[in-house]
CSV table of C-alpha atoms in Angstrom, one decimal:
chain,number,residue,atom,x,y,z
A,432,MET,CA,-0.1,-0.4,-0.4
A,433,ASN,CA,1.0,3.2,-0.7
A,434,ARG,CA,-1.8,5.5,0.9
A,435,THR,CA,-1.7,6.4,4.4
A,436,SER,CA,-5.0,6.6,5.2
A,437,PRO,CA,-7.3,5.8,8.5
A,438,SER,CA,-8.4,2.3,9.0
A,439,PHE,CA,-11.4,1.9,7.8
A,440,GLY,CA,-13.4,-1.4,8.0
A,441,LEU,CA,-16.1,-2.5,4.6
A,442,ALA,CA,-19.3,-4.1,4.8
A,443,LEU,CA,-19.9,-6.2,1.2
A,444,GLY,CA,-23.4,-7.1,0.9
A,445,ALA,CA,-26.2,-9.7,-0.7
A,446,GLY,CA,-27.9,-9.5,-3.7
A,447,GLY,CA,-26.5,-12.9,-6.3
A,448,ALA,CA,-25.3,-12.2,-9.1
A,449,ARG,CA,-26.1,-8.4,-8.0
A,450,GLY,CA,-23.0,-8.9,-6.1
A,451,LEU,CA,-20.5,-9.5,-8.8
A,452,ALA,CA,-20.7,-5.4,-8.8
A,453,HIS,CA,-17.9,-5.9,-5.4
A,454,VAL,CA,-15.4,-6.5,-7.3
A,455,HIS,CA,-15.5,-2.8,-9.0
A,456,VAL,CA,-15.0,-1.2,-5.8
A,457,LEU,CA,-12.4,-3.6,-4.9
A,458,ARG,CA,-10.3,-2.1,-7.9
A,459,ALA,CA,-10.9,1.6,-7.0
A,460,LEU,CA,-9.1,0.3,-3.7
A,461,ASP,CA,-5.9,-0.9,-5.3
A,462,ASP,CA,-6.4,2.4,-7.9
A,463,LEU,CA,-5.9,4.0,-4.0
A,464,GLY,CA,-3.6,1.7,-2.5
A,465,ILE,CA,-5.5,1.1,-0.3
A,466,GLN,CA,-6.9,-1.9,1.6
A,467,PRO,CA,-9.9,-2.2,4.5
A,468,SER,CA,-8.3,-3.5,8.1
A,469,VAL,CA,-11.2,-5.1,8.6
A,470,LEU,CA,-13.9,-6.5,6.0
A,471,SER,CA,-17.6,-8.6,6.1
A,472,GLY,CA,-19.7,-10.1,3.8
A,473,THR,CA,-22.8,-11.6,3.7
A,474,SER,CA,-24.2,-14.0,1.0
A,475,ILE,CA,-21.7,-12.8,-2.3
A,476,GLY,CA,-20.5,-10.6,-0.3
A,477,ALA,CA,-18.8,-13.2,1.9
A,478,LEU,CA,-17.3,-14.9,-1.1
A,479,ILE,CA,-16.0,-12.3,-3.0
A,480,GLY,CA,-14.8,-10.7,0.8
A,481,ALA,CA,-12.9,-13.8,1.4
A,482,CYS,CA,-11.9,-14.1,-2.0
A,483,TYR,CA,-10.2,-10.3,-1.5
A,484,ALA,CA,-9.3,-11.1,2.3
A,485,SER,CA,-6.8,-14.1,1.2
A,486,GLY,CA,-4.5,-11.4,-0.7
A,487,LEU,CA,-6.2,-11.1,-3.9
A,488,THR,CA,-6.0,-8.1,-5.6
A,489,GLY,CA,-9.0,-6.6,-7.1
A,490,ASN,CA,-8.1,-7.4,-10.3
A,491,ASP,CA,-7.6,-11.0,-9.4
A,492,VAL,CA,-11.1,-11.7,-8.0
A,493,LEU,CA,-12.4,-9.8,-11.4
A,494,THR,CA,-10.6,-12.8,-13.4
A,495,LEU,CA,-11.6,-15.4,-11.0
A,496,LEU,CA,-15.2,-14.4,-11.2
A,497,MET,CA,-14.6,-14.6,-14.8
A,498,GLU,CA,-12.5,-17.6,-15.5
A,499,ARG,CA,-15.2,-19.6,-12.9
A,500,PHE,CA,-18.7,-17.7,-14.3
A,501,GLY,CA,-18.0,-16.2,-17.8
A,502,ASP,CA,-18.1,-20.2,-19.7
A,503,ARG,CA,-22.1,-20.9,-20.5
A,504,LYS,CA,-21.0,-24.3,-20.9
A,505,ALA,CA,-18.1,-24.4,-17.9
A,506,ILE,CA,-21.3,-23.3,-15.4
A,507,ALA,CA,-23.3,-26.1,-16.7
A,508,THR,CA,-21.3,-29.4,-17.1
A,509,SER,CA,-20.2,-28.4,-13.2
A,510,LEU,CA,-23.4,-27.6,-11.9
A,511,TRP,CA,-24.4,-31.9,-13.3
A,512,GLU,CA,-21.2,-32.7,-12.4
A,513,LEU,CA,-22.8,-31.8,-8.5
A,514,ARG,CA,-26.3,-33.3,-9.2
A,515,ALA,CA,-26.9,-36.0,-6.0
A,516,ARG,CA,-25.7,-39.4,-7.6
A,517,SER,CA,-27.7,-41.6,-4.9
A,518,LEU,CA,-31.2,-41.6,-2.9
A,519,ASP,CA,-29.4,-41.3,0.3
A,520,GLU,CA,-27.9,-38.1,-1.1
A,521,LEU,CA,-30.9,-36.4,-2.7
A,522,THR,CA,-32.2,-37.4,1.2
A,523,GLY,CA,-29.3,-36.1,3.7
A,524,SER,CA,-31.5,-35.1,6.2
A,525,GLY,CA,-34.2,-37.4,5.9
A,526,ARG,CA,-36.3,-35.2,3.9
A,527,PRO,CA,-36.8,-34.9,-0.5
A,528,ARG,CA,-34.2,-31.6,-0.9
A,529,LEU,CA,-35.0,-31.6,-4.7
A,530,GLY,CA,-33.9,-28.8,-6.6
A,531,GLU,CA,-31.6,-27.8,-3.6
A,532,LEU,CA,-28.2,-27.8,-4.7
A,533,ASP,CA,-25.0,-29.0,-2.3
A,534,LEU,CA,-23.1,-24.9,-1.7
A,535,GLU,CA,-20.7,-26.4,0.3
A,536,ARG,CA,-19.4,-28.9,-2.7
A,537,ILE,CA,-20.1,-25.9,-5.3
A,538,LEU,CA,-17.9,-23.5,-3.1
A,539,ASN,CA,-14.9,-26.8,-3.2
A,540,ARG,CA,-15.1,-26.5,-7.1
A,541,LEU,CA,-15.8,-23.0,-7.5
A,542,LEU,CA,-13.1,-20.8,-4.7
A,543,PRO,CA,-9.3,-20.8,-5.3
A,544,THR,CA,-7.1,-23.5,-3.9
A,545,SER,CA,-4.7,-20.7,-1.8
A,546,LEU,CA,-8.1,-20.1,0.0
A,547,PRO,CA,-6.7,-20.8,3.4
A,548,ALA,CA,-9.1,-23.6,5.3
A,549,ARG,CA,-9.5,-21.5,8.4
A,550,ILE,CA,-11.3,-17.7,8.7
A,551,GLU,CA,-8.7,-16.8,10.9
A,552,LYS,CA,-5.9,-17.3,8.8
A,553,LEU,CA,-7.1,-14.1,5.5
A,554,SER,CA,-4.7,-12.1,5.8
A,555,ILE,CA,-7.5,-9.5,6.4
A,556,PRO,CA,-9.3,-10.2,9.6
A,557,MET,CA,-13.2,-10.6,8.2
A,558,HIS,CA,-16.7,-11.2,9.3
A,559,ILE,CA,-19.1,-13.9,7.9
A,560,VAL,CA,-22.9,-13.6,7.9
A,561,ALA,CA,-25.2,-16.9,7.6
A,562,THR,CA,-28.6,-16.8,9.1
A,563,ARG,CA,-29.6,-19.2,11.9
A,564,TYR,CA,-33.3,-20.5,11.0
A,565,TYR,CA,-34.7,-21.7,14.0
A,566,GLN,CA,-33.8,-18.7,16.3
A,567,HIS,CA,-34.4,-16.2,13.6
A,568,ASP,CA,-31.8,-14.5,14.1
A,569,ASP,CA,-27.8,-13.9,12.2
A,570,ALA,CA,-24.5,-15.9,13.5
A,571,ILE,CA,-21.8,-13.8,13.0
A,572,PHE,CA,-18.3,-16.4,11.4
A,573,ASP,CA,-14.9,-14.5,12.9
A,574,HIS,CA,-13.4,-18.0,13.0
A,575,GLY,CA,-13.5,-21.5,12.3
A,576,PRO,CA,-13.8,-23.2,8.6
A,577,LEU,CA,-13.8,-21.0,5.8
A,578,ILE,CA,-15.7,-22.5,3.7
A,579,PRO,CA,-19.1,-24.0,5.2
A,580,ALA,CA,-18.9,-20.1,6.4
A,581,ILE,CA,-19.5,-18.7,3.3
A,582,ALA,CA,-21.9,-21.9,2.4
A,583,ALA,CA,-24.0,-21.2,5.0
A,584,SER,CA,-23.9,-17.6,4.3
A,585,ALA,CA,-25.1,-17.7,0.9
A,586,ALA,CA,-27.3,-20.3,1.2
A,587,MET,CA,-30.1,-19.1,-0.6
A,588,ALA,CA,-33.3,-20.3,0.4
A,589,ALA,CA,-35.1,-23.4,-2.0
A,590,VAL,CA,-31.7,-23.3,-4.4
A,591,PHE,CA,-29.0,-24.6,-1.9
A,592,GLN,CA,-29.0,-26.5,1.3
A,593,PRO,CA,-28.8,-25.2,4.5
A,594,VAL,CA,-26.1,-25.7,6.2
A,595,ILE,CA,-25.7,-26.8,9.7
A,596,ILE,CA,-22.4,-26.0,11.4
A,597,ASP,CA,-22.3,-27.1,15.0
A,598,GLY,CA,-25.3,-28.4,15.0
A,599,VAL,CA,-27.1,-25.0,14.0
A,600,VAL,CA,-29.2,-25.0,11.0
A,601,HIS,CA,-28.5,-21.7,8.7
A,602,ILE,CA,-29.6,-20.1,5.6
A,603,ASP,CA,-28.6,-16.8,3.1
A,604,GLY,CA,-27.4,-13.6,5.5
A,605,GLY,CA,-29.1,-11.9,3.9
A,606,ALA,CA,-32.8,-12.5,5.1
A,607,THR,CA,-31.7,-10.8,8.8
A,608,ASN,CA,-28.3,-8.9,7.6
A,609,PRO,CA,-27.9,-7.7,3.9
A,610,VAL,CA,-25.5,-5.6,4.6
A,611,PRO,CA,-23.2,-6.6,7.5
A,612,ILE,CA,-22.0,-2.7,9.2
A,613,ASP,CA,-23.1,-4.2,12.5
A,614,PRO,CA,-19.7,-6.6,13.0
A,615,LEU,CA,-17.5,-3.1,11.7
A,616,GLN,CA,-18.6,-0.9,15.0
A,617,SER,CA,-15.8,-0.3,17.4
A,618,ARG,CA,-14.1,-2.0,14.9
A,619,ALA,CA,-12.7,0.7,12.7
A,620,SER,CA,-12.8,4.3,12.7
A,621,ILE,CA,-14.7,5.0,8.7
A,622,ILE,CA,-16.8,1.9,8.4
A,623,ILE,CA,-18.4,1.7,4.4
A,624,GLY,CA,-21.0,-0.3,2.8
A,625,VAL,CA,-21.6,-1.9,-0.3
A,626,ASP,CA,-25.8,-2.7,-1.5
A,627,VAL,CA,-26.3,-4.2,-3.7
A,628,SER,CA,-29.7,-5.8,-3.2
A,629,GLY,CA,-31.1,-3.3,-5.9
A,630,GLY,CA,-34.7,-2.4,-5.8
A,631,PRO,CA,-37.9,-2.7,-8.4
A,632,GLU,CA,-37.5,-1.3,-11.6
A,633,GLY,CA,-39.8,-0.8,-14.4
A,634,GLU,CA,-42.9,1.6,-15.1
A,635,GLU,CA,-45.2,2.2,-12.9
A,636,GLY,CA,-48.8,1.0,-13.1
A,637,ARG,CA,-47.1,-2.0,-15.7
A,638,LEU,CA,-47.7,-4.9,-12.8
A,639,PRO,CA,-44.8,-7.4,-12.1
A,640,ASN,CA,-45.6,-11.2,-13.0
A,641,LYS,CA,-45.0,-14.3,-10.6
A,642,VAL,CA,-40.6,-14.3,-10.7
A,643,ASP,CA,-40.1,-10.4,-10.7
A,644,ALA,CA,-42.5,-10.1,-8.0
A,645,LEU,CA,-41.1,-12.4,-5.2
A,646,SER,CA,-37.4,-10.9,-6.1
A,647,GLY,CA,-39.2,-7.2,-5.9
A,648,ALA,CA,-40.3,-8.1,-2.9
A,649,ASN,CA,-36.8,-10.1,-1.3
A,650,GLN,CA,-35.1,-6.8,-2.1
A,651,LEU,CA,-38.1,-4.3,-0.8
A,652,MET,CA,-37.0,-6.0,2.8
A,653,GLN,CA,-33.9,-6.4,2.5
A,654,ARG,CA,-33.6,-2.2,1.5
A,655,THR,CA,-35.9,-1.6,4.7
A,656,ILE,CA,-33.6,-4.2,6.7
A,657,ILE,CA,-30.4,-1.8,5.3
A,658,LEU,CA,-32.4,1.8,6.1
A,659,GLU,CA,-32.9,0.6,9.6
A,660,LYS,CA,-29.3,-0.3,9.9
A,661,THR,CA,-28.3,2.5,8.7
A,662,ARG,CA,-30.1,4.6,10.9
A,663,HIS,CA,-28.9,3.4,14.3
A,664,LEU,CA,-24.7,2.1,13.8
A,665,GLN,CA,-22.0,3.9,12.2
A,666,CYS,CA,-21.8,4.2,8.5
A,667,ASP,CA,-20.3,6.4,6.7
A,668,LEU,CA,-20.5,6.1,3.2
A,669,LEU,CA,-22.7,3.6,1.5
A,670,LEU,CA,-22.3,2.9,-2.2
A,671,GLN,CA,-25.9,1.2,-3.9
A,672,PRO,CA,-24.6,0.5,-7.7
A,673,LYS,CA,-27.6,0.5,-9.9
A,674,VAL,CA,-28.4,-3.2,-9.9
A,675,GLY,CA,-32.2,-3.9,-9.7
A,676,ASN,CA,-32.6,-5.0,-13.1
A,677,TRP,CA,-30.4,-8.2,-12.8
A,678,GLN,CA,-31.9,-10.7,-10.9
A,679,VAL,CA,-29.7,-13.0,-8.3
A,680,LEU,CA,-28.7,-16.3,-10.6
A,681,ASP,CA,-27.7,-14.3,-13.3
A,682,PHE,CA,-24.4,-15.0,-13.4
A,683,MET,CA,-24.6,-17.1,-17.2
A,684,ARG,CA,-24.3,-13.5,-17.8
A,685,THR,CA,-21.7,-12.1,-15.6
A,686,ASP,CA,-19.9,-10.6,-18.4
A,687,GLU,CA,-23.2,-8.2,-18.7
A,688,VAL,CA,-23.3,-7.8,-14.6
A,689,LEU,CA,-19.9,-6.2,-14.5
A,690,GLN,CA,-19.7,-4.4,-17.5
A,691,SER,CA,-23.8,-2.5,-16.7
A,692,THR,CA,-22.1,-1.5,-13.1
A,693,THR,CA,-18.6,-0.7,-14.3
A,694,PRO,CA,-19.7,3.4,-13.1
A,695,LEU,CA,-19.2,2.5,-9.0
A,696,TYR,CA,-15.2,2.2,-10.3
A,697,GLU,CA,-14.7,5.6,-10.8
A,698,GLU,CA,-17.7,6.4,-7.8
A,699,ALA,CA,-16.0,4.0,-5.2
A,700,LYS,CA,-12.5,5.7,-6.2
A,701,VAL,CA,-13.9,9.5,-5.5
A,702,ARG,CA,-16.3,8.5,-2.6
A,703,ILE,CA,-13.5,6.8,-0.5
A,704,GLY,CA,-10.5,8.6,-2.2
A,705,ALA,CA,-12.7,12.0,-0.1
A,706,LEU,CA,-14.0,9.9,2.8
A,707,LEU,CA,-10.8,8.5,3.4
A,708,ASP,CA,-8.7,12.3,2.6
A,709,ALA,CA,-11.3,14.4,4.7
A,710,HIS,CA,-10.6,12.0,8.3
A,711,SER,CA,-6.8,11.6,7.4
């Protein structure tokens, strides 16, 4: 790093494929010559944040995303190979889990082998946020096995199997904490959040179809949670790229998502740079 700046924490939020935009913020930090002193992440924010916290640069993460998601045929082949191969695997919890994927298996293939096995071995301290399903609250992992924590954080309901850690059932952290600024409180002098929840977009008066309505309702709930948290907790800068046109599972369109969200790169560089300069 070639620039002196106050310590800052970075919270990368949930949003599925919309969260691919996080990479633009990481590239902006590279250009500014700075790194956060602490990270937190929910769902896709946990996945991308862990790669960055392991020592990869923003451009390294961009290359990784394009390699893993840029080839549609390779994605389809990988998903087919990761299907359940036996009845026991399909009903491991005693109930059929038709259509649900084992995210831990996917992450073991998706993530680079250079990642440490445990959260506390990351180069930048990190807090990974998931939702404790039966306790109705969030879980914050800052130590322990890395991939199970990421899988728990990103276990989107009805798409991925819930993840059991220490006997507790976890689902996607976006259900309770879509931009996890909470774990960063008092751990850095400046706190920056990146909200990729998006929001319903379209012409007023046009009725959404069922899929859009379900997705939009989820976006609105996440936005409400984020608004309430930023009212009561420290968040010096909340970046909210324009991602409302993308669906959470649009990973097959990674190149398009990244291209459309490119303005976040310059915005992050300008706004984060100005914020840190003001506190120097």
